[in-house]
Short mmCIF file of C-alpha atoms in Angstrom, two decimals:
data_model
loop_
_atom_site.label_atom_id
_atom_site.label_comp_id
_atom_site.label_asym_id
_atom_site.label_seq_id
_atom_site.Cartn_x
_atom_site.Cartn_y
_atom_site.Cartn_z
CA MET A 1 5.90 9.73 -23.33
CA SER A 2 7.58 12.81 -24.76
CA SER A 3 7.49 16.15 -23.02
CA PRO A 4 5.54 17.92 -25.84
CA PHE A 5 2.91 15.17 -25.77
CA LEU A 6 2.63 15.39 -21.98
CA THR A 7 2.28 19.17 -22.13
CA SER A 8 -0.37 18.89 -24.83
CA PHE A 9 -2.21 16.20 -22.87
CA LEU A 10 -2.25 18.23 -19.66
CA ARG A 11 -3.48 21.31 -21.54
CA ARG A 12 -6.37 19.43 -23.14
CA PHE A 13 -7.23 17.60 -19.92
CA SER A 14 -7.25 20.80 -17.85
CA ARG A 15 -9.69 22.45 -20.26
CA ASN A 16 -12.32 19.93 -19.19
CA ARG A 17 -13.64 21.41 -15.95
CA GLY A 18 -15.68 18.32 -15.18
CA ALA A 19 -12.58 16.17 -15.45
CA MET A 20 -10.63 18.47 -13.13
CA ALA A 21 -13.45 18.36 -10.58
CA GLY A 22 -13.62 14.59 -10.89
CA LEU A 23 -9.86 14.31 -10.44
CA ALA A 24 -10.02 16.42 -7.27
CA VAL A 25 -12.78 14.22 -5.84
CA LEU A 26 -10.94 11.05 -6.84
CA LEU A 27 -7.72 12.23 -5.19
CA ALA A 28 -9.69 13.02 -2.04
CA VAL A 29 -11.18 9.51 -2.04
CA VAL A 30 -7.75 7.93 -2.54
CA LEU A 31 -6.32 10.07 0.27
CA MET A 32 -9.23 9.03 2.47
CA ALA A 33 -8.51 5.38 1.68
CA LEU A 34 -4.82 5.73 2.46
CA VAL A 35 -4.85 8.00 5.50
CA GLY A 36 -8.40 7.75 6.87
CA PRO A 37 -8.08 4.38 8.64
CA LEU A 38 -4.98 5.69 10.44
CA LEU A 39 -6.86 8.70 11.81
CA VAL A 40 -9.96 6.87 13.06
CA THR A 41 -9.57 5.13 16.40
CA ASN A 42 -12.71 2.99 16.19
CA ASP A 43 -12.61 -0.45 14.63
CA PRO A 44 -15.22 -0.57 11.83
CA TRP A 45 -16.42 -3.93 13.17
CA ALA A 46 -16.54 -2.93 16.85
CA MET A 47 -19.86 -2.08 18.52
CA VAL A 48 -18.98 1.31 20.02
CA GLY A 49 -22.44 2.71 20.74
CA GLN A 50 -26.16 2.20 20.64
CA PRO A 51 -27.60 0.98 17.33
CA PHE A 52 -29.28 3.52 15.05
CA ALA A 53 -27.54 6.56 16.58
CA ALA A 54 -28.34 9.53 14.35
CA PRO A 55 -25.54 11.62 12.80
CA PHE A 56 -23.97 14.20 15.18
CA SER A 57 -26.12 12.99 18.06
CA VAL A 58 -23.34 11.13 19.90
CA ASP A 59 -19.81 12.31 20.63
CA GLY A 60 -17.26 10.32 18.66
CA LEU A 61 -19.82 9.16 16.09
CA PRO A 62 -20.11 12.06 13.61
CA LEU A 63 -22.06 10.01 11.06
CA GLY A 64 -23.95 7.94 13.61
CA SER A 65 -24.00 4.16 14.02
CA ASP A 66 -25.47 1.26 12.08
CA THR A 67 -27.81 -1.58 13.02
CA MET A 68 -25.18 -3.08 15.35
CA GLY A 69 -23.84 0.12 16.88
CA ARG A 70 -20.75 0.29 14.66
CA ASP A 71 -19.15 3.61 13.72
CA LEU A 72 -20.29 4.63 10.24
CA MET A 73 -17.36 7.03 9.77
CA ALA A 74 -14.88 4.25 10.50
CA GLY A 75 -16.75 2.01 8.09
CA LEU A 76 -16.64 4.61 5.32
CA LEU A 77 -12.93 5.24 5.69
CA HIS A 78 -11.99 1.57 5.82
CA GLY A 79 -14.53 0.74 3.13
CA ALA A 80 -12.92 3.20 0.71
CA ARG A 81 -9.71 1.19 0.80
CA VAL A 82 -11.46 -2.15 0.22
CA SER A 83 -13.78 -0.90 -2.53
CA LEU A 84 -10.96 0.78 -4.46
CA LEU A 85 -8.68 -2.22 -3.99
CA ILE A 86 -11.27 -4.64 -5.37
CA ALA A 87 -12.01 -2.32 -8.30
CA LEU A 88 -8.36 -1.73 -9.20
CA ILE A 89 -7.29 -5.38 -8.95
CA SER A 90 -10.28 -6.72 -10.89
CA THR A 91 -9.83 -4.05 -13.58
CA THR A 92 -6.12 -4.87 -13.89
CA VAL A 93 -6.87 -8.58 -14.31
CA ALA A 94 -9.60 -7.85 -16.87
CA LEU A 95 -7.28 -5.55 -18.84
CA LEU A 96 -4.50 -8.16 -18.89
CA ILE A 97 -6.88 -10.81 -20.22
CA GLY A 98 -8.69 -8.54 -22.65
CA VAL A 99 -5.59 -6.83 -24.06
CA THR A 100 -3.77 -10.14 -24.54
CA LEU A 101 -6.63 -11.91 -26.32
CA GLY A 102 -7.63 -8.83 -28.32
CA ALA A 103 -4.06 -8.23 -29.47
CA LEU A 104 -3.64 -11.85 -30.59
CA ALA A 105 -6.96 -11.82 -32.44
CA GLY A 106 -6.42 -8.48 -34.14
CA TYR A 107 -2.81 -9.06 -35.14
CA HIS A 108 -2.92 -12.65 -36.40
CA GLY A 109 -6.46 -12.71 -37.82
CA GLY A 110 -7.69 -15.87 -39.53
CA TRP A 111 -8.53 -18.86 -37.36
CA VAL A 112 -6.87 -17.28 -34.34
CA ASP A 113 -9.20 -14.31 -34.60
CA SER A 114 -12.27 -16.50 -35.16
CA THR A 115 -11.47 -18.79 -32.22
CA ILE A 116 -10.84 -15.97 -29.76
CA MET A 117 -13.87 -13.98 -30.87
CA ARG A 118 -16.19 -16.98 -30.57
CA PHE A 119 -14.86 -17.51 -27.04
CA THR A 120 -15.45 -13.81 -26.33
CA ASP A 121 -19.01 -14.10 -27.65
CA LEU A 122 -19.76 -16.64 -24.92
CA PHE A 123 -19.23 -13.95 -22.29
CA HIS A 124 -21.30 -11.46 -24.26
CA ALA A 125 -24.20 -13.91 -24.56
CA VAL A 126 -24.65 -14.18 -20.78
CA PRO A 127 -25.67 -11.04 -18.81
CA GLY A 128 -22.59 -9.90 -16.91
CA PHE A 129 -24.22 -9.33 -13.54
CA ALA A 130 -25.99 -12.71 -13.65
CA LEU A 131 -22.70 -14.44 -14.43
CA ALA A 132 -20.98 -12.60 -11.56
CA VAL A 133 -23.72 -13.66 -9.13
CA VAL A 134 -23.43 -17.30 -10.20
CA MET A 135 -19.63 -17.31 -9.94
CA VAL A 136 -19.54 -15.75 -6.47
CA ALA A 137 -22.31 -18.05 -5.24
CA ILE A 138 -20.49 -21.14 -6.51
CA PHE A 139 -17.07 -20.27 -5.12
CA GLN A 140 -18.40 -18.75 -1.85
CA PRO A 141 -18.36 -14.97 -1.24
CA SER A 142 -14.82 -13.75 -0.65
CA ILE A 143 -12.62 -10.97 -1.94
CA TYR A 144 -10.94 -13.46 -4.30
CA SER A 145 -14.16 -14.77 -5.83
CA ILE A 146 -15.51 -11.22 -6.17
CA VAL A 147 -12.37 -10.02 -7.97
CA ALA A 148 -12.43 -13.09 -10.25
CA ALA A 149 -16.13 -12.63 -11.03
CA ILE A 150 -15.78 -8.92 -11.85
CA ALA A 151 -12.75 -9.58 -14.05
CA ALA A 152 -14.56 -12.43 -15.83
CA VAL A 153 -17.54 -10.27 -16.81
CA THR A 154 -15.56 -7.16 -17.85
CA TRP A 155 -12.67 -8.42 -19.98
CA ALA A 156 -14.69 -9.19 -23.13
CA PRO A 157 -15.37 -5.53 -24.16
CA VAL A 158 -11.65 -4.83 -23.73
CA ALA A 159 -10.78 -7.70 -26.07
CA ARG A 160 -13.16 -6.37 -28.73
CA LEU A 161 -11.77 -2.83 -28.41
CA VAL A 162 -8.15 -3.94 -28.65
CA ARG A 163 -8.94 -6.27 -31.56
CA SER A 164 -10.50 -3.42 -33.55
CA GLU A 165 -7.51 -1.18 -32.81
CA PHE A 166 -5.05 -3.86 -33.91
CA LEU A 167 -7.02 -4.63 -37.08
CA SER A 168 -6.72 -0.98 -38.03
CA LEU A 169 -3.14 -0.38 -36.93
CA ARG A 170 -1.58 -3.51 -38.42
CA GLN A 171 -2.25 -2.12 -41.91
CA ARG A 172 -0.31 1.09 -41.21
CA GLU A 173 2.99 1.82 -42.92
CA PHE A 174 5.14 1.70 -39.80
CA VAL A 175 3.95 -1.86 -39.06
CA GLN A 176 4.69 -2.97 -42.63
CA ALA A 177 8.13 -1.39 -42.35
CA ALA A 178 8.77 -3.30 -39.12
CA LEU A 179 7.77 -6.56 -40.85
CA LEU A 180 10.12 -5.85 -43.74
CA ALA A 181 12.88 -5.11 -41.22
CA GLY A 182 12.47 -8.64 -39.86
CA GLN A 183 11.12 -7.73 -36.42
CA SER A 184 9.37 -10.52 -34.55
CA ASP A 185 5.61 -10.54 -34.04
CA THR A 186 6.04 -10.07 -30.30
CA ARG A 187 8.25 -7.02 -30.77
CA ILE A 188 5.87 -5.49 -33.31
CA ILE A 189 2.91 -6.00 -30.98
CA PHE A 190 4.59 -4.47 -27.93
CA THR A 191 6.70 -1.73 -29.54
CA GLN A 192 4.77 -0.71 -32.65
CA ILE A 193 1.03 -1.38 -32.30
CA LEU A 194 0.22 -1.49 -28.57
CA PRO A 195 1.69 1.98 -27.77
CA ASN A 196 -0.60 3.45 -30.42
CA ALA A 197 -3.65 1.73 -28.92
CA VAL A 198 -2.88 2.53 -25.29
CA SER A 199 -4.94 5.74 -25.20
CA SER A 200 -8.19 3.88 -25.86
CA ILE A 201 -7.24 1.22 -23.30
CA VAL A 202 -6.49 3.82 -20.63
CA VAL A 203 -9.84 5.55 -21.12
CA MET A 204 -11.73 2.26 -21.01
CA GLY A 205 -9.79 1.17 -17.94
CA SER A 206 -10.85 4.26 -15.99
CA LEU A 207 -14.49 3.55 -16.78
CA MET A 208 -14.05 -0.11 -15.85
CA VAL A 209 -12.92 0.86 -12.34
CA ALA A 210 -16.23 2.68 -11.89
CA SER A 211 -18.16 -0.34 -13.17
CA ALA A 212 -16.23 -2.63 -10.83
CA ILE A 213 -17.20 -0.51 -7.81
CA LEU A 214 -20.85 -0.72 -8.85
CA LEU A 215 -20.64 -4.49 -9.42
CA GLU A 216 -19.07 -5.10 -6.01
CA SER A 217 -21.75 -2.93 -4.41
CA ALA A 218 -24.52 -4.82 -6.18
CA LEU A 219 -23.09 -8.18 -5.14
CA SER A 220 -22.77 -7.04 -1.53
CA PHE A 221 -26.32 -5.69 -1.57
CA LEU A 222 -27.51 -9.18 -2.46
CA GLY A 223 -25.53 -10.64 0.43
CA LEU A 224 -22.69 -11.93 -1.77
CA GLY A 225 -19.99 -9.61 -0.45
CA ASP A 226 -16.99 -10.72 1.57
CA PRO A 227 -18.29 -10.95 5.16
CA ASN A 228 -14.80 -10.28 6.48
CA MET A 229 -14.21 -7.08 4.50
CA MET A 230 -15.84 -3.75 5.28
CA SER A 231 -16.63 -2.21 1.89
CA TRP A 232 -19.12 0.43 0.82
CA GLY A 233 -21.20 -2.23 -0.88
CA TYR A 234 -21.27 -4.32 2.27
CA MET A 235 -22.41 -1.28 4.28
CA VAL A 236 -25.29 -0.60 1.89
CA GLY A 237 -26.24 -4.26 1.84
CA SER A 238 -26.27 -4.58 5.63
CA ALA A 239 -28.52 -1.50 5.85
CA ARG A 240 -31.21 -2.71 3.47
CA THR A 241 -33.38 -4.05 6.31
CA ALA A 242 -33.41 -0.70 8.14
CA LEU A 243 -33.84 1.86 5.37
CA ARG A 244 -37.01 3.36 6.89
CA GLN A 245 -35.78 3.31 10.46
CA ALA A 246 -32.30 4.76 9.89
CA TRP A 247 -31.81 6.30 6.45
CA TRP A 248 -28.25 7.45 7.13
CA ILE A 249 -26.91 3.89 7.36
CA ALA A 250 -27.39 3.40 3.62
CA VAL A 251 -27.28 7.01 2.42
CA PHE A 252 -23.69 7.81 3.42
CA PRO A 253 -22.01 4.76 1.82
CA GLY A 254 -24.40 5.09 -1.13
CA MET A 255 -23.34 8.70 -1.62
CA ALA A 256 -19.69 7.64 -1.42
CA ILE A 257 -20.28 5.08 -4.19
CA ALA A 258 -22.20 7.53 -6.38
CA ILE A 259 -19.67 10.36 -5.99
CA THR A 260 -16.69 8.10 -6.66
CA VAL A 261 -18.28 6.53 -9.74
CA LEU A 262 -19.24 9.98 -11.07
CA ALA A 263 -15.68 11.23 -10.48
CA LEU A 264 -14.22 8.26 -12.34
CA ASN A 265 -16.54 8.83 -15.29
CA LEU A 266 -15.59 12.51 -15.41
CA VAL A 267 -11.91 11.63 -15.29
CA GLY A 268 -12.46 9.09 -18.07
CA GLU A 269 -14.05 11.79 -20.22
CA GLY A 270 -11.11 14.05 -19.50
CA LEU A 271 -8.64 11.32 -20.44
CA SER A 272 -10.51 10.82 -23.70
CA ASP A 273 -10.18 14.53 -24.47
CA GLY A 274 -6.57 14.69 -23.35
CA LEU A 275 -5.44 11.68 -25.37
CA ASN A 276 -7.36 12.75 -28.47
CA THR A 277 -4.71 14.60 -30.44
CA ARG A 278 -7.31 15.78 -32.93
CA LEU A 279 -8.54 18.21 -30.25
CA THR A 280 -5.25 20.10 -30.34
CA GLY A 281 -5.86 23.77 -30.91
CA LYS A 282 -9.56 23.59 -30.05
CA LYS A 283 -10.96 25.59 -27.16
#
């Protein structure tokens, strides 16, 4: 990435106030995930007080306690790490699968394209959330099955996006020049076409992280979360039986999910503006 491009990107990104606000919130969440568990003395699984303690009513429990007397603040801080970890890993796996298959389909075309796209259509034909529920239920709820399920239901749109980018870019002059120069298909894909499609992939990846957090939360709400991992989704799911009695048990992790997802969407919008060179010079 050249210095002029980086400078131009930062200038366009910083013009989007929503993206800057989202980035600030996202950095705060990441910092909370990294440092928070080190600052909280309570174990998120330990029963440290009476159940249903209201926020700021008990010393040492600023956000109160849940149905089992566990510290909600400790749960939020530890849950940030787990929720972000699941979202990042599942998104990375989905991007690897989607980019690989989309690049092969878009570059080679013909029967390769038809075969890969028909396989991709299978995942589009089944509702993503329903497929994720079935996969986690079959393989037993765990962090591994959740990551695999989220990746399985989110890679198909990436493959279609990358395919369309490759179909367009492979007709460009610089690709034809590389073919005439005798460069291999692998080298052309990785050095000529993929760098020109990376902006769209980056923007989609940021939005996929937000979708992954929501998917994990939905699975946990249905009781399909990892019972050994304290995540925001697990906290909301465990509070569903006491929503009327203790609203704060679900509200605080729910707000954390909503704010983080909103921040990621704002950052994704900012990345789209920043990587769109056609916006250069616009205010």
